[in-house]
Short mmCIF file of N, CA and C in Angstrom, two decimals:
data_model
loop_
_atom_site.label_atom_id
_atom_site.label_comp_id
_atom_site.label_asym_id
_atom_site.label_seq_id
_atom_site.Cartn_x
_atom_site.Cartn_y
_atom_site.Cartn_z
N VAL A 1 104.55 -99.23 -61.72
CA VAL A 1 103.51 -99.14 -62.73
C VAL A 1 103.62 -100.35 -63.64
N GLU A 2 102.50 -100.99 -63.88
CA GLU A 2 102.43 -102.11 -64.82
C GLU A 2 101.79 -101.60 -66.11
N ILE A 3 102.26 -102.13 -67.23
CA ILE A 3 101.73 -101.74 -68.53
C ILE A 3 101.48 -102.99 -69.34
N LYS A 4 100.38 -102.98 -70.10
CA LYS A 4 100.14 -104.07 -71.04
C LYS A 4 99.38 -103.54 -72.24
N ILE A 5 99.54 -104.25 -73.36
CA ILE A 5 98.86 -103.93 -74.60
C ILE A 5 97.82 -105.03 -74.81
N VAL A 6 96.55 -104.63 -75.03
CA VAL A 6 95.48 -105.62 -75.17
C VAL A 6 94.74 -105.47 -76.50
N ASP A 7 94.11 -106.57 -76.93
CA ASP A 7 93.33 -106.55 -78.16
C ASP A 7 91.89 -106.13 -77.86
N GLY A 8 91.01 -106.28 -78.84
CA GLY A 8 89.61 -105.90 -78.68
C GLY A 8 88.84 -106.75 -77.69
N TYR A 9 89.42 -107.90 -77.30
CA TYR A 9 88.79 -108.78 -76.31
C TYR A 9 89.48 -108.67 -74.95
N ASP A 10 90.32 -107.65 -74.79
CA ASP A 10 91.06 -107.40 -73.54
C ASP A 10 92.09 -108.48 -73.22
N LYS A 11 92.55 -109.19 -74.22
CA LYS A 11 93.60 -110.20 -74.05
C LYS A 11 94.95 -109.56 -74.36
N GLU A 12 95.94 -109.85 -73.52
CA GLU A 12 97.27 -109.26 -73.69
C GLU A 12 97.91 -109.73 -75.00
N LEU A 13 98.54 -108.80 -75.70
CA LEU A 13 99.18 -109.08 -76.98
C LEU A 13 100.69 -109.24 -76.81
N PRO A 14 101.30 -110.03 -77.70
CA PRO A 14 102.77 -110.17 -77.64
C PRO A 14 103.47 -108.92 -78.19
N ASN A 15 104.76 -108.82 -77.92
CA ASN A 15 105.56 -107.70 -78.44
C ASN A 15 105.37 -107.56 -79.95
N GLY A 16 105.33 -106.31 -80.40
CA GLY A 16 105.24 -106.04 -81.83
C GLY A 16 103.82 -105.92 -82.35
N GLN A 17 102.82 -106.35 -81.58
CA GLN A 17 101.44 -106.25 -82.03
C GLN A 17 100.78 -105.05 -81.37
N ALA A 18 100.11 -104.23 -82.18
CA ALA A 18 99.48 -103.01 -81.68
C ALA A 18 98.11 -103.31 -81.08
N GLY A 19 97.80 -102.59 -80.05
CA GLY A 19 96.50 -102.70 -79.38
C GLY A 19 96.30 -101.52 -78.45
N ARG A 20 95.39 -101.67 -77.51
CA ARG A 20 95.08 -100.60 -76.56
C ARG A 20 96.06 -100.66 -75.39
N LEU A 21 96.53 -99.52 -74.97
CA LEU A 21 97.50 -99.42 -73.88
C LEU A 21 96.76 -99.29 -72.55
N TRP A 22 97.02 -100.25 -71.67
CA TRP A 22 96.46 -100.24 -70.32
C TRP A 22 97.58 -100.09 -69.32
N LEU A 23 97.27 -99.46 -68.19
CA LEU A 23 98.24 -99.38 -67.11
C LEU A 23 97.55 -99.56 -65.77
N ARG A 24 98.39 -99.94 -64.78
CA ARG A 24 97.89 -100.16 -63.42
C ARG A 24 99.02 -99.78 -62.47
N SER A 25 98.67 -99.09 -61.39
CA SER A 25 99.68 -98.73 -60.40
C SER A 25 99.01 -98.47 -59.06
N CYS A 26 99.84 -98.35 -58.05
CA CYS A 26 99.31 -98.09 -56.71
C CYS A 26 98.75 -96.67 -56.59
N SER A 27 99.10 -95.81 -57.54
CA SER A 27 98.65 -94.42 -57.47
C SER A 27 97.60 -94.09 -58.53
N ASN A 28 96.96 -95.11 -59.12
CA ASN A 28 95.89 -94.86 -60.09
C ASN A 28 94.77 -94.06 -59.45
N PHE A 29 94.07 -93.34 -60.28
CA PHE A 29 92.87 -92.62 -59.87
C PHE A 29 91.88 -93.62 -59.30
N GLY A 30 91.34 -93.34 -58.13
CA GLY A 30 90.45 -94.27 -57.45
C GLY A 30 89.05 -94.34 -58.05
N GLY A 31 88.62 -93.31 -58.73
CA GLY A 31 87.30 -93.32 -59.35
C GLY A 31 86.40 -92.23 -58.81
N TYR A 32 85.26 -92.09 -59.47
CA TYR A 32 84.27 -91.08 -59.07
C TYR A 32 83.30 -91.68 -58.06
N LEU A 33 83.01 -90.93 -57.03
CA LEU A 33 82.07 -91.37 -56.01
C LEU A 33 80.67 -91.45 -56.60
N LYS A 34 80.05 -92.61 -56.50
CA LYS A 34 78.69 -92.87 -56.98
C LYS A 34 78.53 -92.68 -58.48
N ARG A 35 79.65 -92.69 -59.24
CA ARG A 35 79.59 -92.57 -60.70
C ARG A 35 80.62 -93.52 -61.33
N PRO A 36 80.55 -94.79 -61.00
CA PRO A 36 81.55 -95.75 -61.48
C PRO A 36 81.57 -95.91 -63.00
N HIS A 37 80.49 -95.55 -63.68
CA HIS A 37 80.45 -95.67 -65.14
C HIS A 37 81.43 -94.71 -65.82
N LEU A 38 81.98 -93.76 -65.07
CA LEU A 38 82.94 -92.80 -65.62
C LEU A 38 84.39 -93.19 -65.36
N ASN A 39 84.63 -94.29 -64.68
CA ASN A 39 85.98 -94.59 -64.21
C ASN A 39 86.93 -95.16 -65.25
N ASP A 40 86.46 -95.91 -66.25
CA ASP A 40 87.34 -96.52 -67.26
C ASP A 40 88.43 -97.39 -66.64
N THR A 41 88.12 -98.03 -65.52
CA THR A 41 89.06 -98.92 -64.85
C THR A 41 88.40 -100.28 -64.68
N THR A 42 89.16 -101.34 -64.98
CA THR A 42 88.61 -102.68 -64.82
C THR A 42 88.51 -103.04 -63.35
N GLU A 43 87.83 -104.14 -63.06
CA GLU A 43 87.67 -104.57 -61.67
C GLU A 43 89.00 -104.84 -60.99
N ASP A 44 90.00 -105.29 -61.77
CA ASP A 44 91.31 -105.57 -61.16
C ASP A 44 92.29 -104.40 -61.31
N GLY A 45 91.77 -103.18 -61.58
CA GLY A 45 92.59 -101.98 -61.50
C GLY A 45 93.28 -101.52 -62.77
N TRP A 46 93.03 -102.14 -63.92
CA TRP A 46 93.66 -101.70 -65.17
C TRP A 46 92.90 -100.50 -65.73
N PHE A 47 93.65 -99.48 -66.11
CA PHE A 47 93.10 -98.25 -66.67
C PHE A 47 93.39 -98.20 -68.17
N ASP A 48 92.36 -98.00 -68.97
CA ASP A 48 92.50 -97.86 -70.42
C ASP A 48 92.89 -96.41 -70.71
N THR A 49 94.11 -96.20 -71.19
CA THR A 49 94.62 -94.84 -71.41
C THR A 49 93.99 -94.14 -72.60
N GLY A 50 93.37 -94.93 -73.51
CA GLY A 50 92.84 -94.36 -74.73
C GLY A 50 93.86 -94.32 -75.85
N ASP A 51 95.08 -94.76 -75.55
CA ASP A 51 96.14 -94.78 -76.55
C ASP A 51 96.22 -96.14 -77.23
N LEU A 52 96.63 -96.13 -78.49
CA LEU A 52 96.98 -97.34 -79.21
C LEU A 52 98.49 -97.42 -79.22
N ALA A 53 99.04 -98.60 -78.98
CA ALA A 53 100.49 -98.72 -78.86
C ALA A 53 100.92 -100.16 -79.10
N TYR A 54 102.23 -100.33 -79.17
CA TYR A 54 102.81 -101.67 -79.16
C TYR A 54 104.09 -101.61 -78.36
N LYS A 55 104.52 -102.78 -77.85
CA LYS A 55 105.76 -102.88 -77.12
C LYS A 55 106.79 -103.51 -78.04
N ASP A 56 107.95 -102.85 -78.20
CA ASP A 56 108.98 -103.43 -79.07
C ASP A 56 109.75 -104.52 -78.32
N ASP A 57 110.67 -105.17 -79.00
CA ASP A 57 111.40 -106.29 -78.40
C ASP A 57 112.32 -105.89 -77.25
N GLU A 58 112.62 -104.59 -77.15
CA GLU A 58 113.44 -104.11 -76.04
C GLU A 58 112.59 -103.65 -74.85
N GLY A 59 111.26 -103.74 -75.00
CA GLY A 59 110.37 -103.36 -73.91
C GLY A 59 109.89 -101.92 -73.95
N TYR A 60 110.28 -101.16 -74.98
CA TYR A 60 109.82 -99.78 -75.10
C TYR A 60 108.41 -99.74 -75.68
N ILE A 61 107.61 -98.81 -75.17
CA ILE A 61 106.24 -98.63 -75.64
C ILE A 61 106.25 -97.57 -76.74
N ARG A 62 105.64 -97.90 -77.86
CA ARG A 62 105.54 -96.98 -79.00
C ARG A 62 104.06 -96.65 -79.21
N ILE A 63 103.71 -95.38 -79.05
CA ILE A 63 102.33 -94.92 -79.24
C ILE A 63 102.08 -94.79 -80.73
N THR A 64 100.97 -95.36 -81.21
CA THR A 64 100.65 -95.31 -82.63
C THR A 64 99.39 -94.49 -82.93
N GLY A 65 98.66 -94.10 -81.91
CA GLY A 65 97.46 -93.31 -82.14
C GLY A 65 96.56 -93.33 -80.92
N ARG A 66 95.33 -92.88 -81.12
CA ARG A 66 94.33 -92.87 -80.06
C ARG A 66 93.20 -93.81 -80.43
N SER A 67 92.68 -94.53 -79.46
CA SER A 67 91.62 -95.50 -79.76
C SER A 67 90.37 -94.80 -80.30
N LYS A 68 90.11 -93.58 -79.86
CA LYS A 68 88.95 -92.85 -80.37
C LYS A 68 89.17 -92.40 -81.81
N ASP A 69 90.42 -92.39 -82.27
CA ASP A 69 90.71 -91.99 -83.64
C ASP A 69 90.56 -93.16 -84.61
N VAL A 70 90.36 -94.34 -84.10
CA VAL A 70 90.22 -95.51 -84.97
C VAL A 70 88.84 -95.48 -85.61
N ILE A 71 88.81 -95.71 -86.90
CA ILE A 71 87.56 -95.82 -87.63
C ILE A 71 87.40 -97.29 -87.99
N ILE A 72 86.27 -97.86 -87.63
CA ILE A 72 86.01 -99.26 -87.95
C ILE A 72 84.96 -99.27 -89.06
N ARG A 73 85.44 -99.54 -90.26
CA ARG A 73 84.59 -99.53 -91.46
C ARG A 73 84.35 -100.97 -91.89
N GLY A 74 83.12 -101.43 -91.72
CA GLY A 74 82.81 -102.80 -92.14
C GLY A 74 83.65 -103.84 -91.43
N GLY A 75 84.01 -103.60 -90.18
CA GLY A 75 84.79 -104.55 -89.39
C GLY A 75 86.29 -104.41 -89.54
N GLU A 76 86.75 -103.49 -90.38
CA GLU A 76 88.19 -103.31 -90.57
C GLU A 76 88.64 -101.95 -90.03
N ASN A 77 89.72 -101.97 -89.25
CA ASN A 77 90.25 -100.73 -88.68
C ASN A 77 91.02 -99.94 -89.73
N ILE A 78 90.70 -98.66 -89.85
CA ILE A 78 91.41 -97.77 -90.76
C ILE A 78 92.54 -97.11 -89.98
N PRO A 79 93.78 -97.20 -90.48
CA PRO A 79 94.92 -96.60 -89.77
C PRO A 79 94.94 -95.08 -89.95
N VAL A 80 94.17 -94.38 -89.12
CA VAL A 80 93.95 -92.95 -89.25
C VAL A 80 95.25 -92.15 -89.25
N VAL A 81 96.15 -92.44 -88.32
CA VAL A 81 97.39 -91.66 -88.21
C VAL A 81 98.22 -91.77 -89.49
N GLU A 82 98.30 -92.96 -90.06
CA GLU A 82 99.08 -93.15 -91.28
C GLU A 82 98.48 -92.38 -92.45
N ILE A 83 97.16 -92.40 -92.58
CA ILE A 83 96.50 -91.69 -93.68
C ILE A 83 96.66 -90.19 -93.49
N GLU A 84 96.51 -89.71 -92.27
CA GLU A 84 96.68 -88.28 -92.00
C GLU A 84 98.10 -87.82 -92.34
N SER A 85 99.10 -88.63 -92.01
CA SER A 85 100.48 -88.22 -92.31
C SER A 85 100.69 -88.12 -93.82
N LEU A 86 100.03 -88.96 -94.60
CA LEU A 86 100.12 -88.85 -96.06
C LEU A 86 99.40 -87.59 -96.55
N LEU A 87 98.28 -87.26 -95.94
CA LEU A 87 97.55 -86.05 -96.34
C LEU A 87 98.38 -84.80 -96.10
N TYR A 88 99.13 -84.78 -95.01
CA TYR A 88 99.97 -83.61 -94.73
C TYR A 88 101.07 -83.43 -95.78
N ARG A 89 101.38 -84.47 -96.53
CA ARG A 89 102.38 -84.37 -97.59
C ARG A 89 101.79 -83.90 -98.92
N HIS A 90 100.48 -83.84 -99.01
CA HIS A 90 99.84 -83.38 -100.25
C HIS A 90 100.14 -81.89 -100.42
N PRO A 91 100.53 -81.47 -101.62
CA PRO A 91 100.95 -80.08 -101.81
C PRO A 91 99.87 -79.03 -101.57
N ALA A 92 98.59 -79.41 -101.62
CA ALA A 92 97.52 -78.43 -101.44
C ALA A 92 97.02 -78.34 -100.00
N ILE A 93 97.42 -79.29 -99.14
CA ILE A 93 96.83 -79.39 -97.81
C ILE A 93 97.71 -78.73 -96.74
N GLU A 94 97.09 -77.86 -95.96
CA GLU A 94 97.74 -77.19 -94.82
C GLU A 94 97.53 -77.99 -93.53
N MET A 95 96.28 -78.39 -93.27
CA MET A 95 95.93 -79.17 -92.08
C MET A 95 94.99 -80.29 -92.49
N ALA A 96 95.06 -81.42 -91.77
CA ALA A 96 94.21 -82.56 -92.12
C ALA A 96 93.83 -83.37 -90.90
N ALA A 97 92.65 -83.93 -90.97
CA ALA A 97 92.17 -84.86 -89.95
C ALA A 97 91.24 -85.86 -90.62
N ILE A 98 91.33 -87.10 -90.19
CA ILE A 98 90.40 -88.13 -90.66
C ILE A 98 89.48 -88.45 -89.49
N VAL A 99 88.18 -88.34 -89.73
CA VAL A 99 87.20 -88.63 -88.68
C VAL A 99 86.12 -89.54 -89.23
N ALA A 100 85.47 -90.23 -88.32
CA ALA A 100 84.40 -91.15 -88.70
C ALA A 100 83.08 -90.41 -88.80
N TYR A 101 82.24 -90.92 -89.69
CA TYR A 101 80.84 -90.51 -89.70
C TYR A 101 80.00 -91.78 -89.81
N PRO A 102 78.81 -91.77 -89.23
CA PRO A 102 78.02 -93.00 -89.16
C PRO A 102 77.53 -93.47 -90.53
N ASP A 103 77.44 -94.79 -90.66
CA ASP A 103 76.92 -95.41 -91.88
C ASP A 103 76.10 -96.62 -91.47
N GLU A 104 74.87 -96.71 -91.98
CA GLU A 104 73.97 -97.81 -91.59
C GLU A 104 74.54 -99.18 -91.92
N ARG A 105 75.14 -99.32 -93.10
CA ARG A 105 75.60 -100.64 -93.56
C ARG A 105 76.96 -101.02 -92.99
N LEU A 106 77.92 -100.07 -93.00
CA LEU A 106 79.29 -100.38 -92.59
C LEU A 106 79.63 -99.98 -91.16
N GLY A 107 78.73 -99.31 -90.48
CA GLY A 107 79.00 -98.84 -89.12
C GLY A 107 79.59 -97.44 -89.14
N GLU A 108 80.75 -97.30 -89.78
CA GLU A 108 81.40 -96.00 -89.91
C GLU A 108 82.04 -95.89 -91.29
N ARG A 109 82.20 -94.67 -91.72
CA ARG A 109 82.97 -94.36 -92.93
C ARG A 109 83.95 -93.26 -92.57
N ALA A 110 84.95 -93.08 -93.44
CA ALA A 110 86.00 -92.09 -93.18
C ALA A 110 85.78 -90.81 -93.97
N CYS A 111 86.00 -89.71 -93.30
CA CYS A 111 85.91 -88.39 -93.93
C CYS A 111 87.24 -87.66 -93.69
N ALA A 112 87.80 -87.14 -94.78
CA ALA A 112 88.99 -86.30 -94.66
C ALA A 112 88.52 -84.86 -94.52
N VAL A 113 88.89 -84.24 -93.42
CA VAL A 113 88.58 -82.83 -93.21
C VAL A 113 89.91 -82.09 -93.34
N VAL A 114 89.95 -81.12 -94.27
CA VAL A 114 91.22 -80.45 -94.55
C VAL A 114 91.05 -78.94 -94.61
N VAL A 115 92.14 -78.27 -94.31
CA VAL A 115 92.29 -76.83 -94.56
C VAL A 115 93.33 -76.74 -95.67
N LEU A 116 93.00 -76.01 -96.73
CA LEU A 116 93.90 -75.91 -97.87
C LEU A 116 94.87 -74.75 -97.71
N LYS A 117 96.01 -74.87 -98.36
CA LYS A 117 96.96 -73.77 -98.43
C LYS A 117 96.34 -72.67 -99.29
N PRO A 118 96.73 -71.41 -99.06
CA PRO A 118 96.14 -70.30 -99.82
C PRO A 118 96.25 -70.53 -101.34
N GLY A 119 95.12 -70.30 -102.03
CA GLY A 119 95.09 -70.41 -103.48
C GLY A 119 94.97 -71.82 -104.02
N GLN A 120 94.87 -72.81 -103.16
CA GLN A 120 94.81 -74.22 -103.60
C GLN A 120 93.36 -74.70 -103.68
N GLU A 121 93.15 -75.70 -104.51
CA GLU A 121 91.86 -76.37 -104.64
C GLU A 121 92.08 -77.87 -104.56
N LEU A 122 91.04 -78.59 -104.15
CA LEU A 122 91.15 -80.04 -104.05
C LEU A 122 89.76 -80.63 -104.14
N GLU A 123 89.63 -81.68 -104.94
CA GLU A 123 88.38 -82.43 -105.07
C GLU A 123 88.64 -83.85 -104.60
N LEU A 124 87.58 -84.55 -104.19
CA LEU A 124 87.72 -85.91 -103.70
C LEU A 124 88.39 -86.86 -104.70
N PRO A 125 88.03 -86.85 -105.98
CA PRO A 125 88.70 -87.77 -106.91
C PRO A 125 90.23 -87.56 -106.97
N GLU A 126 90.66 -86.30 -106.87
CA GLU A 126 92.10 -86.02 -106.87
C GLU A 126 92.76 -86.57 -105.60
N LEU A 127 92.07 -86.42 -104.48
CA LEU A 127 92.59 -86.94 -103.21
C LEU A 127 92.68 -88.47 -103.25
N VAL A 128 91.67 -89.11 -103.80
CA VAL A 128 91.66 -90.57 -103.91
C VAL A 128 92.83 -91.03 -104.77
N GLU A 129 93.05 -90.37 -105.91
CA GLU A 129 94.18 -90.73 -106.79
C GLU A 129 95.51 -90.56 -106.09
N TYR A 130 95.65 -89.47 -105.35
CA TYR A 130 96.88 -89.21 -104.60
C TYR A 130 97.17 -90.36 -103.62
N LEU A 131 96.15 -90.76 -102.87
CA LEU A 131 96.33 -91.84 -101.89
C LEU A 131 96.60 -93.18 -102.57
N LYS A 132 95.94 -93.43 -103.69
CA LYS A 132 96.22 -94.67 -104.44
C LYS A 132 97.67 -94.68 -104.93
N ASP A 133 98.15 -93.52 -105.39
CA ASP A 133 99.55 -93.43 -105.84
C ASP A 133 100.53 -93.69 -104.70
N LYS A 134 100.10 -93.42 -103.48
CA LYS A 134 100.93 -93.67 -102.29
C LYS A 134 100.75 -95.10 -101.78
N LYS A 135 100.07 -95.94 -102.56
CA LYS A 135 99.87 -97.37 -102.26
C LYS A 135 98.96 -97.61 -101.05
N VAL A 136 98.01 -96.71 -100.83
CA VAL A 136 97.03 -96.88 -99.77
C VAL A 136 95.96 -97.85 -100.27
N ALA A 137 95.65 -98.86 -99.47
CA ALA A 137 94.60 -99.82 -99.83
C ALA A 137 93.27 -99.08 -99.97
N ILE A 138 92.49 -99.44 -100.95
CA ILE A 138 91.25 -98.73 -101.26
C ILE A 138 90.30 -98.66 -100.06
N GLN A 139 90.29 -99.70 -99.21
CA GLN A 139 89.38 -99.67 -98.06
C GLN A 139 89.80 -98.65 -97.01
N TYR A 140 91.00 -98.09 -97.11
CA TYR A 140 91.46 -97.08 -96.16
C TYR A 140 91.28 -95.66 -96.69
N VAL A 141 90.89 -95.51 -97.94
CA VAL A 141 90.75 -94.19 -98.56
C VAL A 141 89.44 -93.55 -98.08
N PRO A 142 89.49 -92.29 -97.64
CA PRO A 142 88.27 -91.62 -97.18
C PRO A 142 87.22 -91.55 -98.29
N GLU A 143 85.95 -91.73 -97.91
CA GLU A 143 84.85 -91.67 -98.87
C GLU A 143 84.30 -90.27 -99.03
N ARG A 144 84.74 -89.38 -98.17
CA ARG A 144 84.20 -88.02 -98.18
C ARG A 144 85.34 -87.04 -97.93
N LEU A 145 85.21 -85.85 -98.51
CA LEU A 145 86.17 -84.77 -98.30
C LEU A 145 85.41 -83.53 -97.91
N VAL A 146 85.80 -82.92 -96.80
CA VAL A 146 85.22 -81.66 -96.34
C VAL A 146 86.36 -80.66 -96.24
N ILE A 147 86.17 -79.52 -96.91
CA ILE A 147 87.18 -78.46 -96.87
C ILE A 147 86.67 -77.35 -95.96
N ARG A 148 87.51 -76.96 -95.03
CA ARG A 148 87.15 -75.92 -94.05
C ARG A 148 88.18 -74.81 -94.07
N ASP A 149 87.78 -73.66 -93.57
CA ASP A 149 88.71 -72.54 -93.46
C ASP A 149 89.62 -72.69 -92.25
N SER A 150 89.13 -73.40 -91.23
CA SER A 150 89.91 -73.64 -90.01
C SER A 150 89.40 -74.91 -89.34
N MET A 151 90.17 -75.36 -88.37
CA MET A 151 89.80 -76.55 -87.60
C MET A 151 89.56 -76.16 -86.15
N PRO A 152 88.60 -76.80 -85.50
CA PRO A 152 88.48 -76.57 -84.05
C PRO A 152 89.73 -77.13 -83.37
N ALA A 153 90.32 -76.35 -82.50
CA ALA A 153 91.58 -76.78 -81.88
C ALA A 153 91.66 -76.33 -80.42
N THR A 154 92.50 -77.02 -79.68
CA THR A 154 92.79 -76.64 -78.30
C THR A 154 93.70 -75.41 -78.32
N PRO A 155 93.90 -74.75 -77.18
CA PRO A 155 94.82 -73.62 -77.14
C PRO A 155 96.25 -73.97 -77.59
N SER A 156 96.63 -75.26 -77.43
CA SER A 156 97.97 -75.66 -77.86
C SER A 156 98.02 -76.03 -79.35
N GLY A 157 96.86 -75.98 -80.04
CA GLY A 157 96.83 -76.23 -81.47
C GLY A 157 96.44 -77.63 -81.89
N LYS A 158 96.10 -78.51 -80.94
CA LYS A 158 95.70 -79.87 -81.30
C LYS A 158 94.27 -79.85 -81.84
N ILE A 159 94.08 -80.52 -82.98
CA ILE A 159 92.76 -80.58 -83.61
C ILE A 159 91.79 -81.34 -82.70
N GLN A 160 90.61 -80.77 -82.51
CA GLN A 160 89.59 -81.40 -81.67
C GLN A 160 88.67 -82.23 -82.55
N LYS A 161 89.03 -83.49 -82.70
CA LYS A 161 88.29 -84.37 -83.60
C LYS A 161 86.86 -84.60 -83.13
N PHE A 162 86.62 -84.59 -81.84
CA PHE A 162 85.26 -84.80 -81.36
C PHE A 162 84.35 -83.69 -81.86
N LYS A 163 84.88 -82.46 -81.99
CA LYS A 163 84.07 -81.36 -82.53
C LYS A 163 83.85 -81.54 -84.03
N LEU A 164 84.87 -82.03 -84.73
CA LEU A 164 84.70 -82.29 -86.16
C LEU A 164 83.63 -83.36 -86.39
N ARG A 165 83.63 -84.41 -85.56
CA ARG A 165 82.61 -85.46 -85.68
C ARG A 165 81.22 -84.88 -85.45
N ASP A 166 81.11 -83.99 -84.45
CA ASP A 166 79.81 -83.34 -84.18
C ASP A 166 79.37 -82.50 -85.36
N ILE A 167 80.30 -81.75 -85.95
CA ILE A 167 79.99 -80.91 -87.11
C ILE A 167 79.50 -81.76 -88.28
N LEU A 168 80.19 -82.86 -88.55
CA LEU A 168 79.78 -83.76 -89.63
C LEU A 168 78.39 -84.33 -89.37
N ARG A 169 78.14 -84.75 -88.14
CA ARG A 169 76.85 -85.33 -87.79
C ARG A 169 75.74 -84.29 -87.99
N ASP A 170 76.01 -83.05 -87.59
CA ASP A 170 75.01 -81.99 -87.74
C ASP A 170 74.76 -81.65 -89.21
N GLU A 171 75.80 -81.73 -90.05
CA GLU A 171 75.66 -81.41 -91.46
C GLU A 171 74.92 -82.51 -92.23
N MET A 172 74.95 -83.73 -91.69
CA MET A 172 74.28 -84.83 -92.38
C MET A 172 72.82 -84.78 -92.02
#
């Protein structure tokens, strides 16, 4: 199995730089018959895993997130995983997810979708102050806060962000 980390132009990145994780092997999925648009494989056999990662100096691959979880706001990538991990440390938050919603001017904006702990309340200005206190750059702070009673999840408990994005789109 071959592995490489590539940038937005599909150019291989040096160790320590994060990008999209691609792999290629003799046992890769061959593709869908008469539906090549579903294959996600380059002409020379590289498969985009959908993961964001970097290779350390010892050659180990470190997964940093999912490419679909990246929010590109005005041309700048928002580090979704890092912001979510800070949200989980907030005393009022039980569950959290950062998802994109469309914006005509910036392309996408960030929305924090949270489930609160019993008896807790949270407003967007308080969340913004919390993140600023944690030294989060203002361009990474979510512009919207949605509070829900529960999150759509898989049977194993993983939050289904694609459903959250659909819910946000429908509510707008």
